[in-house]
Amino acid sequence: PDRMERGLAHRFLFLFLAQCVGVTSSNMAGSPIGQRMLSASRWAVIGDVLNTAKPASAVATMLQQAGKTVYKVNPRDKTGECFASLKDVREPVDVIDLIINPVAGLKEMQHARTLGIKQVFIQPGAESADILLYCREQGIAVHQGCVLRELPPFLGLPDVPHE
């Protein structure tokens, strides 16, 4: 099979597995799970949060502009300007915004369980069947979506166009 067929097959398998494991999740804007998360005040954004060319930075900025407390986490950061891991955040976190590769994301979700964080907003591309299964097994609520698209309407603002 060519590359596109393999990609479609992997996506189908991922969606099928997510359905089979019964993840407590949503992937629709306006869902009760997503709405509950968007109303939370303390967020940890995990990704390339210091690089203004990356979506993680835009997510962190938008959440801060909305009055949320945002803890920036990037396991690869060498500047010391953000937390290297979720376990380094010494303050309570209501919701994780996961916007990092799924391998690193799974490690951070394991830290989330240890810290008692029960909600994760998974951005497109950060999801994996392993993360969804882990969250299901640990009782972590999941919403798959995009903060950049869902937060403005939630706040009653016009949607912001994105590339």
Short mmCIF file of N, CA and C in Angstrom, two decimals:
data_model
loop_
_atom_site.label_atom_id
_atom_site.label_comp_id
_atom_site.label_asym_id
_atom_site.label_seq_id
_atom_site.Cartn_x
_atom_site.Cartn_y
_atom_site.Cartn_z
N PRO A 1 0.83 -1.20 0.00
CA PRO A 1 0.00 0.00 0.00
C PRO A 1 0.87 1.26 0.00
N ASP A 2 0.35 2.27 -0.65
CA ASP A 2 1.11 3.52 -0.68
C ASP A 2 0.98 4.26 0.65
N ARG A 3 1.74 5.34 0.77
CA ARG A 3 1.81 6.10 2.03
C ARG A 3 0.45 6.62 2.48
N MET A 4 -0.35 7.12 1.54
CA MET A 4 -1.66 7.66 1.89
C MET A 4 -2.59 6.56 2.41
N GLU A 5 -2.57 5.40 1.77
CA GLU A 5 -3.41 4.29 2.24
C GLU A 5 -3.01 3.84 3.64
N ARG A 6 -1.70 3.78 3.90
CA ARG A 6 -1.23 3.40 5.25
C ARG A 6 -1.68 4.42 6.27
N GLY A 7 -1.59 5.70 5.92
CA GLY A 7 -2.03 6.76 6.83
C GLY A 7 -3.51 6.64 7.16
N LEU A 8 -4.32 6.39 6.14
CA LEU A 8 -5.76 6.22 6.36
C LEU A 8 -6.03 4.98 7.21
N ALA A 9 -5.29 3.91 6.95
CA ALA A 9 -5.47 2.68 7.72
C ALA A 9 -5.10 2.90 9.19
N HIS A 10 -4.01 3.62 9.42
CA HIS A 10 -3.61 3.91 10.81
C HIS A 10 -4.65 4.77 11.52
N ARG A 11 -5.18 5.77 10.81
CA ARG A 11 -6.20 6.65 11.40
C ARG A 11 -7.45 5.85 11.74
N PHE A 12 -7.87 4.98 10.82
CA PHE A 12 -9.05 4.15 11.07
C PHE A 12 -8.82 3.26 12.28
N LEU A 13 -7.64 2.64 12.35
CA LEU A 13 -7.32 1.76 13.49
C LEU A 13 -7.34 2.55 14.79
N PHE A 14 -6.76 3.74 14.79
CA PHE A 14 -6.75 4.59 15.97
C PHE A 14 -8.18 4.89 16.43
N LEU A 15 -9.03 5.33 15.49
CA LEU A 15 -10.42 5.66 15.85
C LEU A 15 -11.17 4.43 16.34
N PHE A 16 -10.93 3.29 15.70
CA PHE A 16 -11.57 2.05 16.11
C PHE A 16 -11.15 1.67 17.53
N LEU A 17 -9.84 1.73 17.81
CA LEU A 17 -9.36 1.38 19.14
C LEU A 17 -9.91 2.33 20.20
N ALA A 18 -9.95 3.61 19.87
CA ALA A 18 -10.48 4.58 20.83
C ALA A 18 -11.92 4.26 21.16
N GLN A 19 -12.69 3.84 20.16
CA GLN A 19 -14.09 3.49 20.39
C GLN A 19 -14.19 2.21 21.22
N CYS A 20 -13.33 1.25 20.92
CA CYS A 20 -13.38 -0.04 21.61
C CYS A 20 -13.02 0.07 23.08
N VAL A 21 -12.05 0.91 23.42
CA VAL A 21 -11.65 1.00 24.82
C VAL A 21 -12.60 1.86 25.63
N GLY A 22 -13.54 2.51 24.99
CA GLY A 22 -14.55 3.27 25.70
C GLY A 22 -14.01 4.47 26.44
N VAL A 23 -13.13 5.21 25.84
CA VAL A 23 -12.53 6.38 26.47
C VAL A 23 -13.63 7.38 26.83
N THR A 24 -13.58 7.88 28.07
CA THR A 24 -14.47 8.95 28.47
C THR A 24 -13.95 10.21 27.81
N SER A 25 -14.49 10.48 26.64
CA SER A 25 -13.92 11.58 25.88
C SER A 25 -14.95 12.21 24.99
N SER A 26 -14.52 13.31 24.43
CA SER A 26 -15.31 13.99 23.43
C SER A 26 -14.35 14.51 22.38
N ASN A 27 -14.87 14.74 21.21
CA ASN A 27 -14.05 15.37 20.19
C ASN A 27 -14.89 16.36 19.39
N MET A 28 -15.89 16.90 20.04
CA MET A 28 -16.75 17.86 19.39
C MET A 28 -16.73 19.18 20.14
N ALA A 29 -16.55 20.26 19.39
CA ALA A 29 -16.62 21.58 20.01
C ALA A 29 -17.98 21.73 20.67
N GLY A 30 -18.00 22.30 21.84
CA GLY A 30 -19.26 22.49 22.54
C GLY A 30 -19.69 21.30 23.38
N SER A 31 -18.88 20.22 23.41
CA SER A 31 -19.25 19.06 24.22
C SER A 31 -19.16 19.42 25.70
N PRO A 32 -19.95 18.76 26.54
CA PRO A 32 -19.88 19.05 27.98
C PRO A 32 -18.48 18.88 28.58
N ILE A 33 -17.75 17.86 28.14
CA ILE A 33 -16.40 17.63 28.66
C ILE A 33 -15.49 18.79 28.26
N GLY A 34 -15.53 19.16 26.99
CA GLY A 34 -14.72 20.27 26.51
C GLY A 34 -15.09 21.58 27.17
N GLN A 35 -16.39 21.82 27.35
CA GLN A 35 -16.86 23.05 28.00
C GLN A 35 -16.36 23.13 29.44
N ARG A 36 -16.42 22.00 30.15
CA ARG A 36 -15.93 21.96 31.53
C ARG A 36 -14.45 22.30 31.59
N MET A 37 -13.69 21.74 30.65
CA MET A 37 -12.26 22.01 30.63
C MET A 37 -11.99 23.49 30.32
N LEU A 38 -12.69 24.04 29.34
CA LEU A 38 -12.46 25.43 28.95
C LEU A 38 -12.81 26.41 30.08
N SER A 39 -13.69 25.99 30.99
CA SER A 39 -14.05 26.86 32.11
C SER A 39 -13.03 26.79 33.26
N ALA A 40 -12.12 25.83 33.21
CA ALA A 40 -11.13 25.67 34.28
C ALA A 40 -10.13 26.82 34.26
N SER A 41 -9.54 27.11 35.40
CA SER A 41 -8.66 28.29 35.49
C SER A 41 -7.17 27.98 35.47
N ARG A 42 -6.76 26.75 35.81
CA ARG A 42 -5.33 26.46 35.90
C ARG A 42 -4.95 25.39 34.88
N TRP A 43 -4.12 25.78 33.91
CA TRP A 43 -3.74 24.93 32.79
C TRP A 43 -2.24 24.68 32.76
N ALA A 44 -1.86 23.48 32.34
CA ALA A 44 -0.48 23.18 31.98
C ALA A 44 -0.48 22.91 30.48
N VAL A 45 0.25 23.71 29.73
CA VAL A 45 0.37 23.50 28.28
C VAL A 45 1.70 22.80 28.05
N ILE A 46 1.63 21.59 27.47
CA ILE A 46 2.82 20.77 27.28
C ILE A 46 3.14 20.70 25.79
N GLY A 47 4.26 21.32 25.41
CA GLY A 47 4.68 21.36 24.02
C GLY A 47 5.78 22.39 23.85
N ASP A 48 5.98 22.82 22.61
CA ASP A 48 7.02 23.80 22.30
C ASP A 48 6.49 25.19 22.59
N VAL A 49 6.29 25.47 23.87
CA VAL A 49 5.57 26.67 24.32
C VAL A 49 6.34 27.97 24.19
N LEU A 50 7.65 27.91 24.05
CA LEU A 50 8.45 29.14 23.94
C LEU A 50 8.69 29.57 22.49
N ASN A 51 8.42 28.69 21.55
CA ASN A 51 8.63 28.98 20.13
C ASN A 51 7.37 29.62 19.57
N THR A 52 7.41 30.92 19.33
CA THR A 52 6.21 31.64 18.89
C THR A 52 5.70 31.19 17.52
N ALA A 53 6.49 30.43 16.80
CA ALA A 53 6.05 29.91 15.51
C ALA A 53 5.25 28.61 15.66
N LYS A 54 5.16 28.09 16.87
CA LYS A 54 4.48 26.81 17.11
C LYS A 54 3.12 27.02 17.76
N PRO A 55 2.18 26.13 17.47
CA PRO A 55 0.84 26.25 18.06
C PRO A 55 0.81 26.22 19.58
N ALA A 56 1.72 25.50 20.21
CA ALA A 56 1.72 25.42 21.68
C ALA A 56 1.89 26.81 22.30
N SER A 57 2.72 27.63 21.69
CA SER A 57 2.92 28.99 22.18
C SER A 57 1.64 29.80 22.03
N ALA A 58 0.97 29.65 20.90
CA ALA A 58 -0.29 30.37 20.67
C ALA A 58 -1.37 29.93 21.66
N VAL A 59 -1.42 28.64 21.95
CA VAL A 59 -2.39 28.12 22.92
C VAL A 59 -2.12 28.73 24.30
N ALA A 60 -0.86 28.70 24.74
CA ALA A 60 -0.52 29.26 26.04
C ALA A 60 -0.87 30.75 26.11
N THR A 61 -0.57 31.49 25.06
CA THR A 61 -0.87 32.92 25.02
C THR A 61 -2.37 33.17 25.07
N MET A 62 -3.14 32.42 24.30
CA MET A 62 -4.59 32.62 24.27
C MET A 62 -5.21 32.32 25.64
N LEU A 63 -4.75 31.24 26.28
CA LEU A 63 -5.27 30.91 27.60
C LEU A 63 -4.93 32.01 28.61
N GLN A 64 -3.70 32.54 28.54
CA GLN A 64 -3.31 33.62 29.44
C GLN A 64 -4.15 34.87 29.19
N GLN A 65 -4.39 35.19 27.92
CA GLN A 65 -5.20 36.36 27.58
C GLN A 65 -6.64 36.20 28.06
N ALA A 66 -7.08 34.95 28.20
CA ALA A 66 -8.43 34.68 28.69
C ALA A 66 -8.48 34.68 30.22
N GLY A 67 -7.36 35.00 30.87
CA GLY A 67 -7.33 35.09 32.32
C GLY A 67 -6.99 33.80 33.03
N LYS A 68 -6.56 32.80 32.29
CA LYS A 68 -6.19 31.51 32.89
C LYS A 68 -4.76 31.58 33.43
N THR A 69 -4.49 30.81 34.46
CA THR A 69 -3.13 30.60 34.93
C THR A 69 -2.55 29.49 34.06
N VAL A 70 -1.40 29.75 33.45
CA VAL A 70 -0.81 28.79 32.51
C VAL A 70 0.60 28.43 32.97
N TYR A 71 0.83 27.14 33.12
CA TYR A 71 2.16 26.61 33.41
C TYR A 71 2.69 26.02 32.11
N LYS A 72 3.80 26.56 31.63
CA LYS A 72 4.38 26.11 30.37
C LYS A 72 5.36 24.97 30.64
N VAL A 73 5.17 23.87 29.89
CA VAL A 73 5.98 22.67 30.08
C VAL A 73 6.54 22.23 28.73
N ASN A 74 7.85 22.01 28.69
CA ASN A 74 8.49 21.49 27.49
C ASN A 74 9.65 20.60 27.91
N PRO A 75 9.49 19.28 27.76
CA PRO A 75 10.55 18.36 28.17
C PRO A 75 11.89 18.58 27.47
N ARG A 76 11.88 19.24 26.31
CA ARG A 76 13.13 19.47 25.56
C ARG A 76 13.76 20.83 25.83
N ASP A 77 13.12 21.66 26.62
CA ASP A 77 13.62 23.01 26.85
C ASP A 77 14.94 22.99 27.61
N LYS A 78 15.89 23.76 27.13
CA LYS A 78 17.20 23.89 27.80
C LYS A 78 17.41 25.30 28.34
N THR A 79 16.42 26.19 28.17
CA THR A 79 16.58 27.59 28.59
C THR A 79 16.27 27.80 30.07
N GLY A 80 15.48 26.93 30.66
CA GLY A 80 15.05 27.12 32.03
C GLY A 80 13.88 28.08 32.16
N GLU A 81 13.31 28.50 31.02
CA GLU A 81 12.19 29.44 31.03
C GLU A 81 10.83 28.77 31.20
N CYS A 82 10.82 27.46 31.20
CA CYS A 82 9.56 26.75 31.45
C CYS A 82 9.89 25.46 32.20
N PHE A 83 8.87 24.76 32.61
CA PHE A 83 9.06 23.51 33.35
C PHE A 83 9.49 22.41 32.39
N ALA A 84 10.41 21.56 32.83
CA ALA A 84 10.88 20.45 32.00
C ALA A 84 9.88 19.29 32.00
N SER A 85 9.03 19.24 33.01
CA SER A 85 8.06 18.16 33.13
C SER A 85 6.88 18.64 33.97
N LEU A 86 5.78 18.00 33.77
CA LEU A 86 4.59 18.28 34.57
C LEU A 86 4.87 18.06 36.06
N LYS A 87 5.72 17.09 36.35
CA LYS A 87 6.02 16.81 37.76
C LYS A 87 6.79 17.94 38.44
N ASP A 88 7.36 18.86 37.64
CA ASP A 88 8.07 20.01 38.20
C ASP A 88 7.15 21.16 38.58
N VAL A 89 5.92 21.13 38.12
CA VAL A 89 4.95 22.19 38.44
C VAL A 89 4.49 21.93 39.87
N ARG A 90 4.73 22.86 40.74
CA ARG A 90 4.42 22.66 42.16
C ARG A 90 3.09 23.29 42.57
N GLU A 91 2.28 23.68 41.61
CA GLU A 91 0.98 24.29 41.86
C GLU A 91 -0.10 23.36 41.32
N PRO A 92 -1.34 23.50 41.81
CA PRO A 92 -2.43 22.68 41.29
C PRO A 92 -2.70 22.99 39.81
N VAL A 93 -3.01 21.95 39.05
CA VAL A 93 -3.36 22.06 37.63
C VAL A 93 -4.73 21.42 37.44
N ASP A 94 -5.63 22.16 36.78
CA ASP A 94 -6.98 21.64 36.51
C ASP A 94 -7.02 20.84 35.21
N VAL A 95 -6.34 21.34 34.18
CA VAL A 95 -6.39 20.75 32.84
C VAL A 95 -5.01 20.78 32.21
N ILE A 96 -4.69 19.72 31.51
CA ILE A 96 -3.48 19.67 30.69
C ILE A 96 -3.90 19.91 29.26
N ASP A 97 -3.17 20.77 28.56
CA ASP A 97 -3.31 20.89 27.12
C ASP A 97 -2.11 20.16 26.53
N LEU A 98 -2.38 19.03 25.90
CA LEU A 98 -1.31 18.19 25.35
C LEU A 98 -1.13 18.53 23.88
N ILE A 99 0.03 19.09 23.56
CA ILE A 99 0.32 19.52 22.19
C ILE A 99 1.78 19.20 21.89
N ILE A 100 2.09 17.90 22.08
CA ILE A 100 3.45 17.38 21.96
C ILE A 100 3.36 16.01 21.33
N ASN A 101 4.46 15.47 20.88
CA ASN A 101 4.40 14.15 20.23
C ASN A 101 3.85 13.11 21.20
N PRO A 102 3.15 12.11 20.68
CA PRO A 102 2.48 11.14 21.55
C PRO A 102 3.39 10.35 22.49
N VAL A 103 4.64 10.11 22.12
CA VAL A 103 5.54 9.37 23.02
C VAL A 103 5.83 10.20 24.27
N ALA A 104 6.21 11.46 24.08
CA ALA A 104 6.44 12.34 25.22
C ALA A 104 5.13 12.62 25.95
N GLY A 105 4.03 12.70 25.20
CA GLY A 105 2.72 12.94 25.79
C GLY A 105 2.32 11.84 26.75
N LEU A 106 2.57 10.59 26.38
CA LEU A 106 2.23 9.47 27.27
C LEU A 106 3.01 9.56 28.57
N LYS A 107 4.29 9.90 28.50
CA LYS A 107 5.10 10.06 29.73
C LYS A 107 4.51 11.14 30.62
N GLU A 108 4.10 12.25 30.02
CA GLU A 108 3.53 13.33 30.82
C GLU A 108 2.17 12.94 31.40
N MET A 109 1.40 12.13 30.68
CA MET A 109 0.12 11.67 31.23
C MET A 109 0.34 10.73 32.41
N GLN A 110 1.44 9.99 32.40
CA GLN A 110 1.77 9.17 33.55
C GLN A 110 2.08 10.05 34.76
N HIS A 111 2.75 11.16 34.53
CA HIS A 111 2.99 12.12 35.62
C HIS A 111 1.66 12.72 36.08
N ALA A 112 0.76 12.98 35.14
CA ALA A 112 -0.55 13.55 35.49
C ALA A 112 -1.28 12.64 36.46
N ARG A 113 -1.25 11.35 36.18
CA ARG A 113 -1.92 10.40 37.08
C ARG A 113 -1.34 10.49 38.48
N THR A 114 -0.02 10.49 38.58
CA THR A 114 0.65 10.59 39.87
C THR A 114 0.26 11.87 40.61
N LEU A 115 0.08 12.96 39.85
CA LEU A 115 -0.26 14.25 40.44
C LEU A 115 -1.76 14.44 40.67
N GLY A 116 -2.56 13.49 40.22
CA GLY A 116 -4.00 13.57 40.42
C GLY A 116 -4.73 14.49 39.46
N ILE A 117 -4.12 14.80 38.33
CA ILE A 117 -4.77 15.64 37.32
C ILE A 117 -5.70 14.76 36.51
N LYS A 118 -6.96 15.15 36.42
CA LYS A 118 -8.00 14.28 35.86
C LYS A 118 -8.60 14.74 34.54
N GLN A 119 -7.99 15.77 33.89
CA GLN A 119 -8.54 16.26 32.63
C GLN A 119 -7.41 16.59 31.66
N VAL A 120 -7.59 16.17 30.40
CA VAL A 120 -6.61 16.49 29.37
C VAL A 120 -7.32 16.89 28.09
N PHE A 121 -6.89 18.00 27.53
CA PHE A 121 -7.37 18.53 26.27
C PHE A 121 -6.29 18.17 25.26
N ILE A 122 -6.57 17.22 24.37
CA ILE A 122 -5.55 16.73 23.44
C ILE A 122 -5.72 17.41 22.08
N GLN A 123 -4.68 18.14 21.69
CA GLN A 123 -4.69 18.86 20.42
C GLN A 123 -4.47 17.88 19.26
N PRO A 124 -4.92 18.24 18.06
CA PRO A 124 -4.71 17.37 16.89
C PRO A 124 -3.23 17.04 16.69
N GLY A 125 -2.94 15.76 16.48
CA GLY A 125 -1.58 15.30 16.27
C GLY A 125 -0.89 14.82 17.53
N ALA A 126 -1.43 15.16 18.69
CA ALA A 126 -0.83 14.73 19.96
C ALA A 126 -1.45 13.45 20.48
N GLU A 127 -2.51 13.00 19.82
CA GLU A 127 -3.23 11.82 20.30
C GLU A 127 -2.55 10.52 19.86
N SER A 128 -2.83 9.48 20.60
CA SER A 128 -2.43 8.12 20.22
C SER A 128 -3.37 7.15 20.93
N ALA A 129 -3.46 5.96 20.38
CA ALA A 129 -4.28 4.93 21.01
C ALA A 129 -3.76 4.63 22.42
N ASP A 130 -2.44 4.66 22.60
CA ASP A 130 -1.84 4.40 23.92
C ASP A 130 -2.26 5.46 24.93
N ILE A 131 -2.26 6.72 24.53
CA ILE A 131 -2.67 7.80 25.45
C ILE A 131 -4.15 7.65 25.80
N LEU A 132 -4.97 7.40 24.80
CA LEU A 132 -6.42 7.26 25.07
C LEU A 132 -6.70 6.08 25.99
N LEU A 133 -6.04 4.96 25.75
CA LEU A 133 -6.23 3.78 26.59
C LEU A 133 -5.75 4.07 28.02
N TYR A 134 -4.59 4.68 28.15
CA TYR A 134 -4.05 5.01 29.46
C TYR A 134 -5.01 5.93 30.23
N CYS A 135 -5.50 6.95 29.56
CA CYS A 135 -6.44 7.87 30.22
C CYS A 135 -7.69 7.14 30.65
N ARG A 136 -8.20 6.27 29.81
CA ARG A 136 -9.40 5.49 30.14
C ARG A 136 -9.15 4.65 31.38
N GLU A 137 -8.03 3.95 31.39
CA GLU A 137 -7.70 3.07 32.53
C GLU A 137 -7.50 3.86 33.82
N GLN A 138 -7.04 5.10 33.71
CA GLN A 138 -6.73 5.90 34.90
C GLN A 138 -7.86 6.86 35.28
N GLY A 139 -8.96 6.85 34.54
CA GLY A 139 -10.08 7.73 34.86
C GLY A 139 -9.82 9.19 34.54
N ILE A 140 -8.98 9.45 33.55
CA ILE A 140 -8.68 10.82 33.14
C ILE A 140 -9.60 11.20 31.99
N ALA A 141 -10.38 12.25 32.17
CA ALA A 141 -11.30 12.71 31.12
C ALA A 141 -10.50 13.30 29.97
N VAL A 142 -10.94 13.00 28.74
CA VAL A 142 -10.24 13.43 27.54
C VAL A 142 -11.18 14.25 26.66
N HIS A 143 -10.67 15.34 26.15
CA HIS A 143 -11.35 16.07 25.07
C HIS A 143 -10.33 16.26 23.96
N GLN A 144 -10.68 15.83 22.76
CA GLN A 144 -9.81 16.00 21.61
C GLN A 144 -10.32 17.18 20.81
N GLY A 145 -9.49 18.20 20.71
CA GLY A 145 -9.90 19.39 20.00
C GLY A 145 -8.80 20.41 19.96
N CYS A 146 -9.16 21.62 19.58
CA CYS A 146 -8.19 22.70 19.43
C CYS A 146 -8.62 23.90 20.26
N VAL A 147 -7.83 24.23 21.27
CA VAL A 147 -8.12 25.38 22.12
C VAL A 147 -8.24 26.65 21.28
N LEU A 148 -7.38 26.79 20.28
CA LEU A 148 -7.39 28.00 19.45
C LEU A 148 -8.71 28.17 18.71
N ARG A 149 -9.39 27.10 18.43
CA ARG A 149 -10.69 27.16 17.75
C ARG A 149 -11.86 27.19 18.73
N GLU A 150 -11.71 26.52 19.86
CA GLU A 150 -12.85 26.34 20.76
C GLU A 150 -12.96 27.39 21.86
N LEU A 151 -11.86 27.99 22.27
CA LEU A 151 -11.92 28.97 23.35
C LEU A 151 -12.63 30.27 22.95
N PRO A 152 -12.35 30.86 21.79
CA PRO A 152 -13.04 32.12 21.46
C PRO A 152 -14.57 32.01 21.49
N PRO A 153 -15.18 31.02 20.82
CA PRO A 153 -16.64 30.92 20.90
C PRO A 153 -17.14 30.66 22.32
N PHE A 154 -16.37 29.88 23.09
CA PHE A 154 -16.73 29.61 24.48
C PHE A 154 -16.80 30.91 25.28
N LEU A 155 -15.90 31.84 24.97
CA LEU A 155 -15.86 33.13 25.65
C LEU A 155 -16.81 34.15 25.02
N GLY A 156 -17.52 33.73 23.97
CA GLY A 156 -18.44 34.64 23.29
C GLY A 156 -17.75 35.57 22.32
N LEU A 157 -16.55 35.20 21.90
CA LEU A 157 -15.79 36.00 20.93
C LEU A 157 -15.90 35.38 19.55
N PRO A 158 -15.65 36.15 18.50
CA PRO A 158 -15.67 35.55 17.16
C PRO A 158 -14.53 34.56 17.00
N ASP A 159 -14.76 33.54 16.21
CA ASP A 159 -13.72 32.53 15.94
C ASP A 159 -12.54 33.20 15.25
N VAL A 160 -11.35 32.78 15.60
CA VAL A 160 -10.14 33.32 15.02
C VAL A 160 -9.72 32.41 13.87
N PRO A 161 -9.53 32.94 12.65
CA PRO A 161 -9.09 32.07 11.55
C PRO A 161 -7.68 31.55 11.79
N HIS A 162 -7.45 30.28 11.47
CA HIS A 162 -6.14 29.65 11.64
C HIS A 162 -5.76 28.94 10.36
N GLU A 163 -4.47 28.79 10.17
CA GLU A 163 -3.96 28.08 8.99
C GLU A 163 -4.14 26.61 9.17
#
